[in-house]
Coordinates of C-alpha atoms in Angstrom, one line a residue:
Chain A
M21 CA -0.2 -0.2 0.0
V22 CA 1.8 3.4 -1.1
T23 CA -0.6 5.9 0.6
E24 CA -3.5 4.8 3.1
S25 CA -5.4 7.9 4.3
R26 CA -6.0 8.4 7.4
G27 CA -9.4 8.0 7.3
Y28 CA -9.1 4.8 5.7
R29 CA -7.2 3.7 8.5
V30 CA -9.7 4.5 11.1
F31 CA -12.3 2.8 8.5
Q32 CA -10.4 -0.3 9.1
L33 CA -10.5 0.0 12.8
V34 CA -14.0 0.1 12.6
N35 CA -14.5 -2.5 10.3
G36 CA -12.6 -4.9 12.4
I37 CA -14.5 -4.1 15.3
V38 CA -18.1 -4.6 13.1
L39 CA -16.9 -7.9 11.9
T40 CA -15.6 -9.2 15.3
A41 CA -19.1 -8.4 16.5
V42 CA -20.5 -10.2 13.7
V43 CA -18.6 -13.5 14.8
L44 CA -19.6 -13.1 18.5
V45 CA -23.5 -12.3 17.7
T46 CA -23.4 -15.2 15.5
L47 CA -21.6 -17.8 17.9
F48 CA -23.1 -16.5 21.2
P49 CA -26.7 -18.8 21.1
F50 CA -24.2 -21.7 20.4
V51 CA -22.0 -21.3 23.3
N52 CA -24.9 -20.2 25.4
I53 CA -27.0 -23.2 24.3
V54 CA -24.1 -25.8 25.2
A55 CA -23.5 -24.2 28.6
R56 CA -27.3 -24.2 29.4
S57 CA -27.0 -28.1 28.3
F58 CA -24.8 -28.9 30.8
S59 CA -25.9 -26.4 34.0
G60 CA -27.6 -26.9 36.9
E61 CA -31.4 -26.3 37.4
Q62 CA -31.1 -23.5 40.0
E63 CA -28.5 -21.5 38.0
I64 CA -30.8 -21.8 34.5
R65 CA -34.1 -20.8 36.3
S66 CA -32.3 -17.9 37.9
G67 CA -30.7 -16.9 34.8
Q68 CA -27.0 -16.8 35.5
V69 CA -25.8 -19.4 32.5
T70 CA -24.1 -17.0 29.8
L71 CA -21.1 -18.6 28.3
W72 CA -19.7 -21.2 30.7
P73 CA -21.7 -24.0 32.5
K74 CA -22.8 -23.6 36.2
G75 CA -23.6 -26.2 38.5
F76 CA -22.3 -28.6 36.0
N77 CA -24.0 -31.9 35.6
T78 CA -24.8 -34.7 33.0
T79 CA -28.2 -35.8 34.4
T80 CA -30.2 -34.6 31.2
Y81 CA -28.0 -36.0 29.0
E82 CA -28.3 -39.2 30.8
K83 CA -31.9 -38.8 30.4
V84 CA -32.3 -38.1 26.6
M85 CA -29.5 -40.4 25.6
S86 CA -31.5 -43.6 27.5
D87 CA -34.8 -42.5 25.9
A88 CA -35.4 -45.3 23.4
L89 CA -37.5 -42.8 21.3
F90 CA -34.9 -40.6 20.7
W91 CA -32.7 -42.7 19.0
T92 CA -35.4 -44.5 16.9
N93 CA -36.0 -40.9 15.7
Y94 CA -32.3 -40.2 14.9
R95 CA -32.3 -43.7 13.2
N96 CA -35.3 -42.8 11.4
T97 CA -33.5 -39.4 10.2
V98 CA -30.2 -41.4 9.0
V99 CA -32.7 -43.6 6.8
Y100 CA -35.2 -41.2 5.4
T101 CA -31.7 -39.2 4.7
V102 CA -29.8 -41.7 3.0
V103 CA -32.9 -42.9 0.8
A104 CA -34.0 -39.8 -0.1
T105 CA -30.4 -38.6 -1.2
V106 CA -29.8 -41.6 -3.2
I107 CA -33.0 -41.1 -5.1
A108 CA -32.8 -37.5 -5.8
L109 CA -29.0 -37.6 -7.0
F110 CA -30.0 -40.3 -9.3
L111 CA -33.0 -38.2 -10.7
T112 CA -31.5 -35.0 -10.7
T113 CA -28.2 -36.3 -12.5
C114 CA -30.4 -38.1 -15.3
Y115 CA -32.4 -35.0 -15.9
A116 CA -29.5 -32.5 -15.6
Y117 CA -27.6 -34.8 -18.1
V118 CA -30.4 -34.7 -20.5
L119 CA -31.0 -31.0 -20.1
S120 CA -27.6 -30.2 -20.9
K121 CA -27.5 -31.8 -24.4
R122 CA -28.1 -28.4 -26.4
Q123 CA -29.0 -30.2 -29.7
L124 CA -31.7 -32.1 -28.2
R125 CA -34.8 -31.5 -29.8
G126 CA -37.5 -30.6 -27.2
R127 CA -35.1 -29.3 -24.7
S128 CA -36.4 -26.0 -24.0
V129 CA -39.5 -27.8 -23.3
L130 CA -38.2 -29.9 -20.7
V131 CA -36.1 -27.1 -19.2
G132 CA -39.3 -25.1 -19.0
V133 CA -41.0 -28.3 -17.3
A134 CA -38.7 -27.6 -14.3
V135 CA -38.3 -23.9 -14.3
F136 CA -42.1 -23.2 -14.2
T137 CA -42.1 -25.2 -10.8
M138 CA -39.5 -22.6 -9.2
F139 CA -42.2 -19.8 -9.8
F140 CA -45.5 -21.5 -9.3
N141 CA -46.5 -24.7 -7.2
G142 CA -49.7 -26.3 -6.3
G143 CA -49.5 -25.0 -2.2
L144 CA -50.0 -27.0 0.6
I145 CA -53.2 -28.2 0.6
P146 CA -53.3 -30.0 -2.8
N147 CA -50.0 -31.4 -2.1
Y148 CA -51.3 -32.9 1.3
V149 CA -54.2 -34.1 -0.4
L150 CA -52.0 -36.2 -3.1
V151 CA -49.6 -37.5 -0.8
S152 CA -52.9 -38.6 1.4
A153 CA -54.7 -39.9 -1.5
L154 CA -51.3 -41.7 -2.9
G155 CA -51.6 -43.6 0.5
L156 CA -48.1 -42.6 1.4
R157 CA -48.7 -41.3 4.8
N158 CA -46.9 -42.7 7.6
T159 CA -44.2 -44.2 5.0
L160 CA -40.9 -42.8 4.1
W161 CA -41.9 -41.7 0.9
A162 CA -44.2 -39.1 1.8
I163 CA -40.9 -37.7 3.0
V164 CA -38.8 -38.7 -0.1
L165 CA -41.0 -38.6 -3.1
P166 CA -42.4 -35.0 -3.2
N167 CA -38.8 -33.2 -2.7
A168 CA -37.1 -35.6 -4.7
I169 CA -35.9 -33.1 -7.3
S170 CA -34.7 -29.7 -6.2
V171 CA -34.6 -27.5 -9.4
F172 CA -32.1 -25.2 -8.2
N173 CA -29.6 -28.3 -7.7
L174 CA -30.9 -29.5 -11.0
L175 CA -29.9 -26.2 -12.7
V176 CA -26.4 -26.4 -10.7
M177 CA -25.8 -29.7 -12.2
K178 CA -26.9 -28.7 -15.6
A179 CA -24.8 -25.8 -15.7
F180 CA -21.8 -28.2 -14.5
F181 CA -22.6 -30.3 -17.4
E182 CA -22.8 -27.8 -19.9
S183 CA -19.1 -27.0 -18.9
L184 CA -17.8 -30.1 -19.7
P185 CA -15.5 -30.5 -23.1
T186 CA -18.1 -32.3 -25.7
E187 CA -14.8 -33.6 -27.7
L188 CA -14.7 -37.1 -25.1
E189 CA -18.3 -37.7 -25.3
E190 CA -18.1 -37.3 -28.9
A191 CA -15.1 -39.9 -29.2
A192 CA -17.1 -42.4 -27.0
A193 CA -20.0 -42.1 -29.2
V194 CA -17.6 -42.7 -32.6
D195 CA -16.3 -45.6 -30.5
G196 CA -19.9 -47.0 -30.3
S197 CA -20.8 -46.2 -26.9
G198 CA -24.3 -45.1 -26.4
T199 CA -25.8 -42.3 -23.8
Y200 CA -25.5 -44.8 -20.7
G201 CA -22.3 -45.9 -21.2
T202 CA -20.8 -42.8 -21.9
L203 CA -22.6 -41.3 -19.0
L204 CA -21.1 -43.5 -16.7
R205 CA -17.9 -43.9 -17.9
I206 CA -16.7 -40.7 -19.2
V207 CA -19.2 -38.3 -17.9
L208 CA -19.8 -39.0 -14.3
P209 CA -16.2 -39.6 -13.4
L210 CA -15.3 -36.1 -14.6
S211 CA -18.2 -35.1 -12.1
K212 CA -16.9 -35.9 -9.0
A213 CA -16.8 -32.5 -7.3
V214 CA -20.3 -31.6 -8.5
L215 CA -21.5 -35.0 -7.4
A216 CA -20.4 -34.4 -3.8
T217 CA -21.6 -30.9 -3.8
M218 CA -25.2 -32.0 -4.9
L219 CA -25.0 -35.2 -2.5
L220 CA -24.2 -32.7 0.4
F221 CA -27.1 -30.1 -0.9
Y222 CA -29.4 -32.9 -0.7
A223 CA -28.4 -34.7 2.5
V224 CA -28.0 -31.6 4.8
A225 CA -31.5 -30.4 3.4
F226 CA -33.2 -34.0 4.0
W227 CA -31.3 -34.2 7.4
N228 CA -32.6 -30.9 8.6
S229 CA -36.4 -31.2 7.2
W230 CA -39.0 -31.5 9.7
F231 CA -42.2 -30.5 8.2
A232 CA -43.1 -33.5 5.9
G233 CA -42.4 -35.6 9.0
F234 CA -44.4 -33.6 11.1
L235 CA -47.3 -33.5 8.4
Y236 CA -47.4 -37.1 7.5
M237 CA -46.1 -39.3 10.3
D238 CA -49.1 -40.0 12.9
K239 CA -46.7 -42.5 15.0
Q240 CA -44.2 -41.2 16.9
E241 CA -41.8 -43.9 16.1
L242 CA -41.7 -43.0 12.6
F243 CA -40.6 -39.6 13.4
P244 CA -37.4 -38.0 12.3
V245 CA -35.4 -36.4 15.2
T246 CA -36.2 -32.7 14.2
V247 CA -39.9 -33.6 14.7
Y248 CA -39.0 -35.0 18.1
L249 CA -37.2 -32.0 19.0
R250 CA -40.3 -29.5 17.4
N251 CA -42.6 -31.3 20.1
L252 CA -40.1 -31.0 22.7
I253 CA -39.6 -27.1 22.0
A254 CA -43.5 -26.6 21.3
G255 CA -44.1 -27.9 24.6
A256 CA -46.0 -30.8 22.8
T257 CA -44.1 -33.3 24.8
S258 CA -42.1 -32.1 28.1
G259 CA -39.4 -34.8 28.1
T260 CA -40.1 -35.5 31.7
D261 CA -43.1 -36.3 34.2
V262 CA -44.7 -33.1 34.9
T263 CA -45.7 -34.2 38.2
A264 CA -42.7 -35.6 39.3
T265 CA -40.8 -33.1 41.6
S266 CA -37.4 -34.6 42.1
E267 CA -34.4 -32.9 42.0
A268 CA -33.6 -34.9 38.7
A269 CA -36.9 -34.1 37.4
L270 CA -36.7 -30.3 38.0
Q271 CA -33.2 -30.7 36.4
I272 CA -34.1 -32.4 33.2
A273 CA -37.1 -30.3 32.6
A274 CA -34.6 -27.1 32.9
S275 CA -32.3 -28.4 30.4
I276 CA -33.9 -30.8 28.1
Q277 CA -34.4 -28.5 25.2
A278 CA -31.1 -27.3 25.6
V279 CA -29.4 -30.9 25.6
T280 CA -31.7 -32.1 22.8
I281 CA -30.6 -28.9 20.7
V282 CA -27.2 -29.7 21.3
L283 CA -27.5 -33.5 20.3
T284 CA -29.7 -32.8 16.8
M285 CA -27.2 -30.3 15.7
L286 CA -24.0 -32.0 16.9
P287 CA -23.3 -34.1 13.8
I288 CA -24.0 -30.9 11.8
M289 CA -21.8 -29.0 13.5
L290 CA -18.9 -31.7 13.4
V291 CA -18.9 -31.9 9.6
Y292 CA -19.7 -28.4 8.9
P293 CA -15.7 -27.1 8.5
F294 CA -15.2 -29.6 6.1
I295 CA -18.5 -29.7 3.6
Q296 CA -18.6 -25.5 4.0
R297 CA -16.6 -24.7 0.7
F298 CA -18.8 -27.5 -1.6
F299 CA -21.6 -25.6 -0.5
V300 CA -20.1 -22.1 -1.7
S301 CA -18.8 -23.6 -4.7
G302 CA -22.2 -25.1 -5.8
V303 CA -24.0 -21.9 -5.1
M304 CA -21.7 -20.0 -7.2
L305 CA -22.0 -22.5 -9.9
G306 CA -25.5 -22.4 -9.9
A307 CA -25.7 -18.5 -10.1
V308 CA -23.6 -18.8 -13.3
K309 CA -27.1 -19.2 -15.2
G310 CA -29.6 -20.1 -12.4
Chain B
M238 CA -39.2 -35.7 -34.4
L239 CA -39.5 -39.6 -35.1
Q240 CA -35.7 -39.7 -36.3
S241 CA -34.6 -37.6 -33.4
V242 CA -36.4 -40.1 -31.0
R243 CA -35.0 -42.9 -32.7
R244 CA -31.4 -41.4 -32.5
D245 CA -31.5 -40.1 -29.2
W246 CA -34.0 -42.4 -27.5
Q247 CA -31.8 -43.4 -24.7
L248 CA -31.4 -39.8 -24.1
Y249 CA -35.1 -39.4 -23.4
S250 CA -35.3 -42.4 -21.6
L251 CA -33.2 -40.8 -18.8
A252 CA -36.0 -38.2 -18.8
V253 CA -38.7 -40.5 -18.2
L254 CA -38.4 -40.8 -14.7
P255 CA -38.1 -37.0 -13.9
L256 CA -40.7 -36.0 -16.1
V257 CA -43.1 -38.6 -13.9
F258 CA -41.7 -36.9 -10.6
F259 CA -42.7 -33.2 -12.0
L260 CA -46.0 -34.5 -13.3
I261 CA -47.1 -36.3 -10.1
F262 CA -45.7 -34.4 -7.3
R263 CA -45.8 -30.5 -9.2
Y264 CA -48.1 -30.4 -11.8
L265 CA -51.0 -32.6 -10.3
P266 CA -51.2 -30.7 -7.4
M267 CA -51.4 -27.6 -9.5
I268 CA -54.2 -29.3 -11.3
G269 CA -55.4 -30.4 -7.7
N270 CA -56.2 -26.5 -7.1
V271 CA -59.5 -27.1 -8.6
I272 CA -60.8 -28.2 -5.1
A273 CA -60.5 -24.3 -4.4
F274 CA -63.8 -24.3 -7.0
R275 CA -65.0 -27.7 -5.8
R276 CA -66.4 -29.3 -2.7
Y277 CA -63.8 -31.7 -1.2
E278 CA -64.7 -34.2 0.8
P279 CA -61.4 -35.5 3.1
G280 CA -61.2 -39.0 1.9
G281 CA -63.2 -38.5 -1.2
D282 CA -62.1 -37.7 -4.7
L283 CA -58.7 -35.8 -5.0
F284 CA -60.3 -33.5 -7.1
G285 CA -63.0 -32.6 -5.3
E286 CA -67.0 -33.5 -5.7
Y287 CA -69.2 -30.8 -7.6
W288 CA -68.6 -27.7 -8.4
V289 CA -69.5 -24.4 -6.1
G290 CA -67.9 -21.6 -8.2
L291 CA -65.9 -18.7 -6.5
R292 CA -67.7 -19.6 -3.0
Y293 CA -64.6 -20.3 -1.1
F294 CA -63.2 -17.3 -2.7
R295 CA -66.2 -14.7 -1.3
M296 CA -65.8 -16.7 2.1
F297 CA -62.2 -15.5 2.5
L298 CA -62.9 -12.0 1.0
D299 CA -65.3 -11.8 3.7
D300 CA -63.1 -13.0 6.5
P301 CA -61.6 -10.8 8.6
T302 CA -59.1 -12.9 10.2
F303 CA -58.1 -13.3 6.4
W304 CA -57.1 -9.6 5.6
Q305 CA -55.6 -9.5 9.2
V306 CA -53.2 -12.4 8.3
F307 CA -53.0 -10.9 4.8
T308 CA -51.8 -7.7 6.5
N309 CA -49.6 -9.7 8.9
T310 CA -47.6 -11.1 5.4
I311 CA -47.2 -7.6 4.1
V312 CA -45.6 -6.6 6.8
I313 CA -43.5 -9.3 7.8
G314 CA -42.6 -9.7 4.3
G315 CA -41.8 -6.0 3.7
L316 CA -39.7 -5.8 7.0
T317 CA -37.5 -9.1 6.1
L318 CA -37.1 -7.2 2.4
L319 CA -35.9 -4.0 4.2
F320 CA -33.7 -5.8 6.1
C321 CA -32.3 -9.2 4.8
F322 CA -32.0 -7.6 1.4
P323 CA -29.1 -5.0 1.9
L324 CA -27.2 -5.8 4.8
P325 CA -25.8 -8.8 3.4
I326 CA -24.4 -6.2 0.4
V327 CA -23.1 -4.0 3.5
L328 CA -21.4 -7.5 5.0
A329 CA -19.8 -8.1 1.5
L330 CA -18.4 -4.7 1.2
L331 CA -17.2 -5.0 4.6
L332 CA -15.3 -8.2 4.4
N333 CA -14.0 -6.6 0.9
E334 CA -11.7 -4.3 2.6
V335 CA -10.3 -7.0 4.9
R336 CA -6.8 -7.5 3.5
T337 CA -5.9 -10.4 6.2
R338 CA -6.8 -13.5 4.2
W339 CA -7.5 -15.9 7.0
L340 CA -9.5 -13.4 8.9
K341 CA -11.9 -12.9 6.2
G342 CA -12.0 -16.6 5.9
F343 CA -12.8 -17.2 9.4
V344 CA -15.6 -14.5 9.2
Q345 CA -17.2 -15.9 6.5
T346 CA -17.1 -19.5 7.9
V347 CA -18.8 -18.4 11.2
S348 CA -21.5 -16.1 9.5
Y349 CA -22.3 -19.1 7.2
L350 CA -22.9 -21.5 9.9
P351 CA -26.8 -20.9 10.9
H352 CA -27.5 -21.5 7.1
F353 CA -26.9 -25.3 7.8
L354 CA -28.7 -26.0 10.8
S355 CA -32.4 -27.1 10.4
I356 CA -35.0 -24.5 11.2
V357 CA -36.2 -26.4 14.2
V358 CA -32.6 -26.1 16.0
I359 CA -32.7 -22.4 14.9
A360 CA -36.0 -22.0 16.4
G361 CA -35.2 -23.8 19.4
L362 CA -32.3 -21.3 19.8
I363 CA -34.2 -18.6 19.6
L364 CA -36.6 -19.6 22.2
Q365 CA -33.9 -20.6 24.6
T366 CA -32.2 -17.3 24.2
V367 CA -35.5 -15.0 24.5
S368 CA -36.9 -17.2 27.4
V369 CA -37.4 -15.4 30.5
D370 CA -34.3 -17.1 32.1
G371 CA -32.5 -16.5 28.8
V372 CA -29.4 -14.0 28.0
I373 CA -31.3 -11.2 26.5
N374 CA -33.7 -11.1 29.9
Q375 CA -30.3 -11.3 31.7
G376 CA -29.2 -8.3 30.1
L377 CA -32.2 -6.5 30.8
R378 CA -31.8 -7.7 34.6
A379 CA -28.4 -6.4 34.6
V380 CA -29.0 -3.0 33.5
G381 CA -32.0 -2.7 36.2
Q382 CA -35.1 -3.6 33.8
D383 CA -38.2 -5.9 34.4
P384 CA -37.5 -9.2 32.2
V385 CA -40.0 -9.3 29.3
A386 CA -41.9 -12.7 27.9
F387 CA -40.5 -12.3 24.5
I388 CA -42.7 -15.1 22.9
Q389 CA -46.0 -14.4 24.8
D390 CA -45.7 -10.9 23.5
P391 CA -47.6 -9.9 20.3
G392 CA -45.6 -6.4 20.0
W393 CA -42.3 -8.4 20.0
F394 CA -42.9 -10.7 17.2
R395 CA -42.1 -9.1 14.4
T396 CA -38.7 -7.7 15.7
L397 CA -38.2 -11.5 17.2
Y398 CA -39.0 -12.9 13.5
V399 CA -36.5 -9.9 11.7
S400 CA -33.7 -10.0 13.7
S401 CA -33.2 -13.5 13.9
E402 CA -33.7 -13.7 10.3
V403 CA -30.8 -11.5 10.1
W404 CA -28.9 -13.5 12.1
Q405 CA -29.7 -16.8 10.1
T406 CA -29.0 -15.2 6.7
V407 CA -26.6 -12.1 6.5
G408 CA -23.4 -14.5 6.1
W409 CA -25.1 -16.7 3.8
G410 CA -26.2 -13.9 1.6
T411 CA -22.8 -12.6 1.1
I412 CA -21.7 -15.4 -1.2
L413 CA -22.9 -14.2 -4.4
Y414 CA -21.9 -10.8 -3.5
L415 CA -18.4 -11.5 -2.9
A416 CA -18.3 -13.7 -6.2
A417 CA -19.0 -10.6 -7.9
L418 CA -16.6 -8.7 -6.1
T419 CA -14.2 -10.9 -7.5
T420 CA -14.9 -10.4 -11.1
I421 CA -14.4 -6.4 -11.3
D422 CA -11.7 -5.4 -13.2
A423 CA -8.7 -4.4 -11.5
D424 CA -7.8 -1.6 -14.1
L425 CA -11.2 0.2 -13.2
Y426 CA -9.8 0.7 -9.7
D427 CA -6.3 1.7 -10.8
Q428 CA -7.7 4.6 -13.2
A429 CA -10.2 5.8 -10.4
K430 CA -7.0 6.2 -8.5
V431 CA -5.4 8.2 -11.1
D432 CA -8.5 10.2 -11.6
G433 CA -8.0 10.9 -7.4
A434 CA -10.6 8.8 -6.1
N435 CA -10.8 7.7 -2.5
R436 CA -11.5 4.4 -1.1
W437 CA -15.2 5.9 -0.6
R438 CA -15.3 7.0 -4.3
Q439 CA -14.1 3.9 -5.5
T440 CA -16.4 1.9 -3.5
W441 CA -19.3 4.4 -4.5
H442 CA -18.1 4.5 -8.5
V443 CA -16.9 1.0 -9.5
T444 CA -17.4 -1.4 -6.7
L445 CA -21.5 -0.6 -6.6
P446 CA -21.7 -0.6 -10.2
G447 CA -19.8 -4.1 -10.3
I448 CA -22.4 -5.7 -8.3
R449 CA -25.4 -4.0 -10.1
P450 CA -26.5 -6.9 -11.8
T451 CA -26.3 -9.5 -9.0
M452 CA -28.4 -6.8 -6.7
I453 CA -30.8 -6.9 -9.3
T454 CA -31.2 -10.3 -9.8
L455 CA -31.5 -10.8 -5.9
L456 CA -33.7 -8.3 -5.6
I457 CA -36.4 -9.4 -8.3
L458 CA -35.9 -13.0 -6.5
N459 CA -36.6 -11.4 -3.3
I460 CA -39.6 -9.5 -4.1
G461 CA -41.0 -12.8 -5.8
T462 CA -41.0 -14.6 -2.6
F463 CA -41.8 -11.8 -0.6
L464 CA -45.2 -13.2 0.2
A465 CA -43.9 -16.6 0.7
V466 CA -42.6 -15.4 4.2
G467 CA -40.8 -17.9 6.4
F468 CA -43.5 -20.6 7.1
E469 CA -41.7 -23.1 9.1
K470 CA -40.5 -20.4 11.1
I471 CA -43.3 -18.8 12.2
L472 CA -45.3 -22.4 12.6
L473 CA -42.3 -22.9 15.3
L474 CA -42.3 -19.6 16.9
Y475 CA -45.8 -18.2 17.1
N476 CA -48.6 -19.6 19.5
P477 CA -52.2 -18.3 20.1
L478 CA -51.0 -15.3 22.3
T479 CA -49.2 -13.9 19.3
Y480 CA -51.7 -14.8 16.3
G481 CA -52.7 -11.3 16.0
T482 CA -49.2 -10.3 14.7
A483 CA -47.4 -13.6 13.6
D484 CA -50.1 -15.4 11.8
V485 CA -49.6 -15.3 8.3
V486 CA -51.5 -16.6 5.2
S487 CA -49.6 -19.6 4.9
T488 CA -49.8 -20.5 8.7
Y489 CA -53.5 -19.7 8.6
L490 CA -54.1 -21.4 5.6
Y491 CA -52.5 -24.5 7.5
R492 CA -54.6 -24.4 10.4
V493 CA -57.8 -24.0 8.3
G494 CA -57.1 -26.4 5.9
I495 CA -55.2 -28.9 7.7
V496 CA -55.7 -28.9 11.1
S497 CA -59.5 -27.9 11.1
G498 CA -60.1 -30.0 7.9
S499 CA -61.9 -27.0 5.4
F500 CA -59.7 -28.0 2.3
S501 CA -61.2 -26.5 0.0
Y502 CA -61.4 -23.3 1.8
A503 CA -58.0 -23.1 2.5
A504 CA -56.8 -24.2 -1.1
A505 CA -58.7 -21.2 -2.4
I506 CA -56.4 -19.2 0.0
G507 CA -53.5 -21.3 -1.4
L508 CA -53.9 -20.6 -4.7
F509 CA -54.7 -16.7 -4.5
E510 CA -51.6 -16.3 -2.4
S511 CA -49.7 -18.5 -5.3
L512 CA -50.9 -16.2 -8.0
I513 CA -49.8 -13.2 -6.3
G514 CA -46.5 -14.6 -5.9
L515 CA -46.4 -15.5 -9.5
A516 CA -47.4 -11.9 -10.3
L517 CA -45.1 -10.5 -8.1
V518 CA -42.0 -12.4 -9.8
L519 CA -43.1 -11.5 -13.3
G520 CA -43.9 -8.2 -12.4
A521 CA -40.7 -7.3 -10.6
N522 CA -39.0 -9.2 -13.7
T523 CA -40.7 -6.9 -16.3
L524 CA -39.9 -3.8 -14.1
S525 CA -36.5 -4.5 -14.1
R526 CA -35.8 -5.2 -17.7
R527 CA -37.4 -2.2 -18.3
V528 CA -35.6 0.1 -16.0
A529 CA -32.4 -1.7 -15.3
G530 CA -31.8 -3.7 -18.4
T531 CA -31.3 -6.7 -16.3
S532 CA -33.6 -9.7 -15.8
L533 CA -34.0 -13.5 -15.1
W534 CA -34.8 -14.7 -18.2

């Protein structure tokens, strides 16, 4: 830097303070919830818990982690996420590949069929009526099928396929390779980065989703863990016997929401540092022509 | 046509299952909106029993609760647009001035975090933060104020909703602007310096015009989704005490339709909302093509 004015140096200082504040404000609720989850009932109720656990104990963790329903719901989340992601990835890849073929007749119609749904959709009631009429209630298909293709993800993948050089595919076609063979042996091996990105986009979205499970599952043993947490924060379930007045029951009542929040977000927090950059690059790829 | 089908049948075959998906789970529900004009019996015909014309539309237009939730939707949507559209631009500009790479990366990583969490976790964090024994009330007590029951107070709902929305989205919203900022030609800055422009004038005359197309595109998208305010978040945060300010069209039609079983009535409200949404996108797009020369399509 040749000459930095006094004003700009002042700006840099203020900027540093503002950005530090952004970091602190973003992180604060997370630190606070972890502190709460390990704190004692008295300390929570009297509003003493800020950044650090006070009256450290793990009673509530033991209670939640020994709750069979919690683990059943967690397992449901894993199963729903895996099945939904595999199906979504398969359908999205197939359609994105078709849409990326510029010379294909009827391509613009096929693109339009997908893009129109971004701006107009049937709405909650017709979707609910349809899923019920198809008999999908209380099955994992109610969660998987209605969201099997995200048009945003489809466009990201289409943009990626369009950016691949066509020579390799043409050479494969000359060698007598069909469309399926070219896609499997030439295109997909070149698309590992975008496949990984799509996999993460879908997996995180299905992992985090709760409304479909809430809407279409009537039995609590079919809920995903997000619905378990929802019922807890909505006060629909207390997680503890309300009439109990023992110390343990009071402790659990005070911190069960914090503990369940921590246990629900833990897997995402653990993988977050590693998956974040895939999301950023995916969003930019989608913005190229979205 | 036949010829291209014969040549490209393998390619077309890949489109079959996705098209079936779009047909059943996207276009069939659109057609399913006919129940807004027909009497629907739960468990009966998917498309209703018999025509009733505009009965359900007249019903909700005469329903004072509908106008209440419609107003709430516009207020919450408007406030969200007012704060959640410009703040990512400001944050992106601030990040752009950071010269220390690791620091910039760290701020980005932290600020993207809320985007990755389930809305249920977010709602849980909000409820715990503003609860009577939560940190906001600790702060109030520390300065000698009485604690506030934020969750039960209809006067606080909008503040709660919009400020948490900023918290959730401001970081992630910078990505496209940061990408656009890197594409600005460095020569433009050099020329501006030669012309004697200081950093502030460079920002005004080079940086902002450089990200203008991104701003317009995102503004169109924001206006288009203006009425689709965070349905799931409101559903998780509101309660009967705060319906007065918190209840929006989508949550109202959820309660009327799915909780109370008035499917046709709720479908009419939903169709009305979808059509307004579509009109808003088309309108914003046309406007921006005329005024700014940029549009989505």
